[in-house]
Short mmCIF file of C-alpha atoms in Angstrom, two decimals:
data_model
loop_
_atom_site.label_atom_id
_atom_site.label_comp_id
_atom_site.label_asym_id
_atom_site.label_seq_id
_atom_site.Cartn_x
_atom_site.Cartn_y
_atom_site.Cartn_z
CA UNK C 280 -16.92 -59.59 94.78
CA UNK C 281 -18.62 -61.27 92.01
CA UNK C 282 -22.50 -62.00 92.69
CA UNK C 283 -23.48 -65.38 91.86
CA UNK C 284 -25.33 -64.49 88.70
CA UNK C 285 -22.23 -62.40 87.54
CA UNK C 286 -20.18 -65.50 87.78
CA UNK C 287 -22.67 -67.63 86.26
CA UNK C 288 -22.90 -64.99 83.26
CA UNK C 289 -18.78 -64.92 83.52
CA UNK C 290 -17.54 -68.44 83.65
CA UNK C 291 -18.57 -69.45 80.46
CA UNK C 292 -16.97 -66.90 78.71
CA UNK C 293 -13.81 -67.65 80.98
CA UNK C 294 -13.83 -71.62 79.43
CA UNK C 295 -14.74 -70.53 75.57
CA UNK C 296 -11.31 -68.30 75.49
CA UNK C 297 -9.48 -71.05 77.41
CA UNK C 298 -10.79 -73.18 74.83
CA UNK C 299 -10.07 -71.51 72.25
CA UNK C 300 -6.51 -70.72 73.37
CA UNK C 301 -5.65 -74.08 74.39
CA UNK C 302 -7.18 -75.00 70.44
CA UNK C 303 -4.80 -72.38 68.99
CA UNK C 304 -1.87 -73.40 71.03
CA UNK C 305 -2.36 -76.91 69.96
CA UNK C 306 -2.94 -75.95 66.25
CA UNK C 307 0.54 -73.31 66.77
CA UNK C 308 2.27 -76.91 68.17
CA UNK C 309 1.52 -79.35 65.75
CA UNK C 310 2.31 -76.81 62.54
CA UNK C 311 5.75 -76.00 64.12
CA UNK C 312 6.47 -79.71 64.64
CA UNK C 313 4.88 -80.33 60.51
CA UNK C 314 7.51 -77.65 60.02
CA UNK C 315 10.65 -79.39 61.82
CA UNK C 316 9.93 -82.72 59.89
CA UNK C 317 9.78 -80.38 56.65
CA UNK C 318 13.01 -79.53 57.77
CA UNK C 319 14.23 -83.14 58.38
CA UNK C 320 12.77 -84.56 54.88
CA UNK C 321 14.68 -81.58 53.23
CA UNK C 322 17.79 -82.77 54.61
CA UNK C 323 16.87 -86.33 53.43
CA UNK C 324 16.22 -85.28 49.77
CA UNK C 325 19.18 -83.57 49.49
CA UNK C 326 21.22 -87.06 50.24
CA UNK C 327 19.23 -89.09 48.18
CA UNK C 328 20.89 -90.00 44.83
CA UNK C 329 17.83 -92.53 43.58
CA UNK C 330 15.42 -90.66 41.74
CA UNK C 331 12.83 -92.46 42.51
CA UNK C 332 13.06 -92.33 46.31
CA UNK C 333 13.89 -88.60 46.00
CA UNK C 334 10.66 -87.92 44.21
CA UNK C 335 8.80 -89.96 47.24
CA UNK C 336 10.21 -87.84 49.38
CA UNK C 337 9.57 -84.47 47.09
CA UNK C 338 5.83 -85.21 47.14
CA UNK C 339 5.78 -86.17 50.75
CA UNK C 340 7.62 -82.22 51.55
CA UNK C 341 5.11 -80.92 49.05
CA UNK C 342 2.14 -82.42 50.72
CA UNK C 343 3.34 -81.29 54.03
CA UNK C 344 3.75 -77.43 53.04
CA UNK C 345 0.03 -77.37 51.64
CA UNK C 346 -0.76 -78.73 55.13
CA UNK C 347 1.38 -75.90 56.68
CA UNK C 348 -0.46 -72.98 54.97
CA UNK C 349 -3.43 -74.52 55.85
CA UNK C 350 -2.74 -74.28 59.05
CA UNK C 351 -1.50 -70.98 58.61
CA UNK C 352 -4.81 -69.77 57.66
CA UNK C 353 -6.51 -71.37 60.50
CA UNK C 354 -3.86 -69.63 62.91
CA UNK C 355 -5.23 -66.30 61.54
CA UNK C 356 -8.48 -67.06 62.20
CA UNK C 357 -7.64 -67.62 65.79
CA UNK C 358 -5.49 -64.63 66.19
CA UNK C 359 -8.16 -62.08 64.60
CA UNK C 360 -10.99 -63.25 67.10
CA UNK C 361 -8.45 -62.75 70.28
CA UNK C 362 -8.59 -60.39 72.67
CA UNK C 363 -6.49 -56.83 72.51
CA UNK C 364 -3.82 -57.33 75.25
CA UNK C 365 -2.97 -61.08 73.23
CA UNK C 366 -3.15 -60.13 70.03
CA UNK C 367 -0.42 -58.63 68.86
CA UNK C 368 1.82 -61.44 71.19
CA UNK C 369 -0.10 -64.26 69.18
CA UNK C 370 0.06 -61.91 65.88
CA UNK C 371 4.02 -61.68 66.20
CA UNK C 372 4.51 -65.84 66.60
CA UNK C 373 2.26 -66.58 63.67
CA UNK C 374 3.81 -64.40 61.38
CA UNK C 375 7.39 -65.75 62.67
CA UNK C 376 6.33 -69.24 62.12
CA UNK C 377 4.87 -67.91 59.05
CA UNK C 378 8.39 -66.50 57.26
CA UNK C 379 9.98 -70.17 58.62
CA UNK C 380 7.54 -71.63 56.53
CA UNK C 381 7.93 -69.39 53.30
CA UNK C 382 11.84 -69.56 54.05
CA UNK C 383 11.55 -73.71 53.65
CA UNK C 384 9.06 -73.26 50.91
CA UNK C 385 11.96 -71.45 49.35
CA UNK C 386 14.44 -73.84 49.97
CA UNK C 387 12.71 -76.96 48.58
CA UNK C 388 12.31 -75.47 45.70
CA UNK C 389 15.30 -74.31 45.44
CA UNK C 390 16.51 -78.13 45.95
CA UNK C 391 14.39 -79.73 44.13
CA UNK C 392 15.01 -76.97 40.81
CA UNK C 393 18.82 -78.02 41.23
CA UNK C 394 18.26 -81.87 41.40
CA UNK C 395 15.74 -81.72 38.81
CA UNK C 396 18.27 -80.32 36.15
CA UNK C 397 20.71 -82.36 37.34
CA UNK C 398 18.69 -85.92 36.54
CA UNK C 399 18.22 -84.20 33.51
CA UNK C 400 22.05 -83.86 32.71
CA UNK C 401 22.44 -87.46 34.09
CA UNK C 402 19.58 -88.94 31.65
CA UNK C 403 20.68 -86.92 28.62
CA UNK C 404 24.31 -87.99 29.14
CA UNK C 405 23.56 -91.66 29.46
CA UNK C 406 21.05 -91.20 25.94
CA UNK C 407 24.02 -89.71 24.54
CA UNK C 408 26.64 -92.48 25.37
CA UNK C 409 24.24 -94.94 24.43
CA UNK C 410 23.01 -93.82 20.74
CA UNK C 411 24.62 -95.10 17.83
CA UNK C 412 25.26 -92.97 15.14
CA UNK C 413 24.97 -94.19 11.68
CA UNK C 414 25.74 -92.84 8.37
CA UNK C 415 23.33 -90.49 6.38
CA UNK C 416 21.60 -92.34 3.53
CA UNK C 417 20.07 -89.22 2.22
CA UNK C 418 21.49 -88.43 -1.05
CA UNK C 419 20.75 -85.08 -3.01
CA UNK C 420 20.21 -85.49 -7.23
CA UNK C 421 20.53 -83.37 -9.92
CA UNK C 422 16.66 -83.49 -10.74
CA UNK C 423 16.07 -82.48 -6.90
CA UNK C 424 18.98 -79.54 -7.19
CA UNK C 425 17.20 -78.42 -10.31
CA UNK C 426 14.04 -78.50 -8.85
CA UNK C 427 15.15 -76.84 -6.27
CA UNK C 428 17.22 -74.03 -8.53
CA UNK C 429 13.79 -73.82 -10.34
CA UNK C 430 11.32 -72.98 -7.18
CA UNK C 431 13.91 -70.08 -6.13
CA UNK C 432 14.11 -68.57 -9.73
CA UNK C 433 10.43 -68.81 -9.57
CA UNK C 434 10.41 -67.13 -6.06
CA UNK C 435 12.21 -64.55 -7.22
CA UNK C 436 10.21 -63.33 -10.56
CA UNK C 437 7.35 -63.45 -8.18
CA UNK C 438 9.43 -60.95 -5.88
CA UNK C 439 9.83 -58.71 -8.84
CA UNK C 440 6.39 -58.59 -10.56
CA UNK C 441 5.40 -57.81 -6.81
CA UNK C 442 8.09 -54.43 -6.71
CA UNK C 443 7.27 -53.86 -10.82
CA UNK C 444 3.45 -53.69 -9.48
CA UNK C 445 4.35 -51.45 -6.72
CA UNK C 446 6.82 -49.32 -8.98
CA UNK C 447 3.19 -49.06 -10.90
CA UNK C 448 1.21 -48.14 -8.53
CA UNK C 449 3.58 -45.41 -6.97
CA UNK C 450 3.91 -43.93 -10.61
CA UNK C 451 0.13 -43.92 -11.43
CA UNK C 452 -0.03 -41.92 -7.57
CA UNK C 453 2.20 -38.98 -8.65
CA UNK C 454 0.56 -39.21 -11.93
CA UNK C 455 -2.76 -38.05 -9.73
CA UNK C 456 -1.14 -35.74 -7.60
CA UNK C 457 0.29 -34.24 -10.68
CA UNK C 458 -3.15 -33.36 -12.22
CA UNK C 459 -4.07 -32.80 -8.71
CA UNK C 460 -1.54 -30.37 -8.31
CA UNK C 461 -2.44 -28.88 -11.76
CA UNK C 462 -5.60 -28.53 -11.37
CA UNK C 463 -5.16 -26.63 -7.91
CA UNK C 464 -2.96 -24.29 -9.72
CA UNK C 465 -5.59 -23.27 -12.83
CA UNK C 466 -8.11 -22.61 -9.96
CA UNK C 467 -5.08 -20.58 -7.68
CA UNK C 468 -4.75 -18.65 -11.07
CA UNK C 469 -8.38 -18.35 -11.53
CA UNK C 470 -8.69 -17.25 -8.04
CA UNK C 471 -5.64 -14.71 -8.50
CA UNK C 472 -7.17 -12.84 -11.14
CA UNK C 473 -10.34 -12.75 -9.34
CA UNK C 474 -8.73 -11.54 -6.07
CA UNK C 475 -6.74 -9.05 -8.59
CA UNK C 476 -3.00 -10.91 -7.31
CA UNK C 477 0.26 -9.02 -8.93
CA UNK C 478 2.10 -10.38 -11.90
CA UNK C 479 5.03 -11.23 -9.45
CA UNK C 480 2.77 -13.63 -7.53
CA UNK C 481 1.50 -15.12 -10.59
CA UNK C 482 5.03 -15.79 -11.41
CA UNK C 483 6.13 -17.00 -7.99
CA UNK C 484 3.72 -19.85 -8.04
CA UNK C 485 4.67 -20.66 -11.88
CA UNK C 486 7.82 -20.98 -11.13
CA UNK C 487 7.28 -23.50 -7.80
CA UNK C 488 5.11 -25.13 -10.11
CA UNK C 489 7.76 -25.69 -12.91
CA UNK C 490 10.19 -26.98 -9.63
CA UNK C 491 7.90 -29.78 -8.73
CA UNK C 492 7.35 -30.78 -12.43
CA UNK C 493 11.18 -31.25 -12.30
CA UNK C 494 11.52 -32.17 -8.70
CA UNK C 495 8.56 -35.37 -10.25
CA UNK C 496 10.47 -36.38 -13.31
CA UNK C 497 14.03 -36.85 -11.41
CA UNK C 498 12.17 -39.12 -8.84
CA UNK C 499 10.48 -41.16 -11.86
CA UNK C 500 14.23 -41.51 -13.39
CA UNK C 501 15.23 -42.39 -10.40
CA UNK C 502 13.24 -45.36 -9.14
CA UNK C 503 13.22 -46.75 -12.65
CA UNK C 504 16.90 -46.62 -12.12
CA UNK C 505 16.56 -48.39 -9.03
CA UNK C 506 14.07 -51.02 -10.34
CA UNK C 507 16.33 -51.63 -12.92
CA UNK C 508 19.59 -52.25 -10.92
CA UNK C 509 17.58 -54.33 -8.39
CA UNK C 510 16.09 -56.57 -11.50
CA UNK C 511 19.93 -56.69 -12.60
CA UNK C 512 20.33 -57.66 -9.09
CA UNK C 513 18.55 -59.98 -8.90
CA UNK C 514 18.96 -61.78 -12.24
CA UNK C 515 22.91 -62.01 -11.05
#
């Protein structure tokens, strides 16, 4: 038995959980019935075949879904401050009511995606019976085909002073390394007879440097060749 100061202490807490269970029941009961006219106005939109009347009733279905997750949110609320041996109950009906609601979110937009590109077939078919074509009064002259001849020739010597430049610069970089490179091997010889290096070695690194000597004027024949051909190119 209860004393009377343990039932004084105990009663109110009895009435703030009813309260707040009859308050989350209530919330759980009105967001399920938001949910079944959801349901009913997505049924409506998908008859309508105004588009006027079916964007009343998209914005209506919109307006009603923001409501839902609202509600959603507040439905957590309740469920985190109940007790233990309720929890997981209340947990498992608000997360049921909560894939209905994602599952018509889905579903409207699904709808209104496929009505939405159909007005848009609709309106672009009427625009396309309706238009009247008329005949092109744009006429092309000789001066503007000249002119026109004369910007492209233009364009193109541009093109080519821009590769002859480049050609240029490329030659005056292997003319560098080739100093470079002969300057490295008058100090590798210098070095050599320094160090006291055989003949043989001596003549090894002649003779690789004769190769790239010859190995650098076949790629200087070359791409003139090739800037040649390409200016031949282009000049048709």
């Amino acid at each position: 038995m209860l004393s009377k100061q343990e039932r004084a202490v105990t009663k109110p807490e009895d009435d703030k959980t009813f309260a707040r269970i009859s308050t989350m029941e209530a919330q759980y009961q009105s967001t399920n019935f938001l949910l079944q006219k959801v349901q009913h106005d997505l049924g409506r939109l998908e008859g309508t075949q105004n588009e006027q009347d079916a964007q009343v009733v998209v914005q209506s279905i919109y307006g009603d879904i923001s409501t839902l997750k609202d509600n959603l949110q507040a439905l957590d609320n309740y469920v985190s401050r109940e007790q233990p041996a309720r929890r997981q109950a209340a947990r498992m009906r608000v997360d049921q009511l909560r894939m209905d609601v994602q599952r018509v979110d889905m579903a409207v937009s699904a709808v209104h995606t496929r009505m939405t590109q159909r007005w848009r077939s609709a309106s672009e078919r009427e625009e396309l019976l309706s238009a009247r074509y008329r005949p092109n009064d744009t006429a092309l002259s000789i001066g503007d085909h000249e002119l026109q001849l004369n910007d492209r020739l233009h364009s193109s010597h541009n093109r080519l002073d821009e590769l002859i430049s480049q050609g240029s610069a490329v030659l005056d970089n292997l003319k560098s390394q080739h100093f470079s490179l002969r300057g490295v091997s008058r100090k590798m010889h210098d070095i050599g007879q320094a160090l006291g290096l055989s003949n043989s070695t001596l003549q090894v690194i002649d003779r690789r440097v004769r190769e790239d000597w010859i190995l650098f004027v076949i790629g200087c024949i070359v791409c003139c060749i090739f800037m040649y051909a390409f200016y031949r190119f282009w000049r048709g």
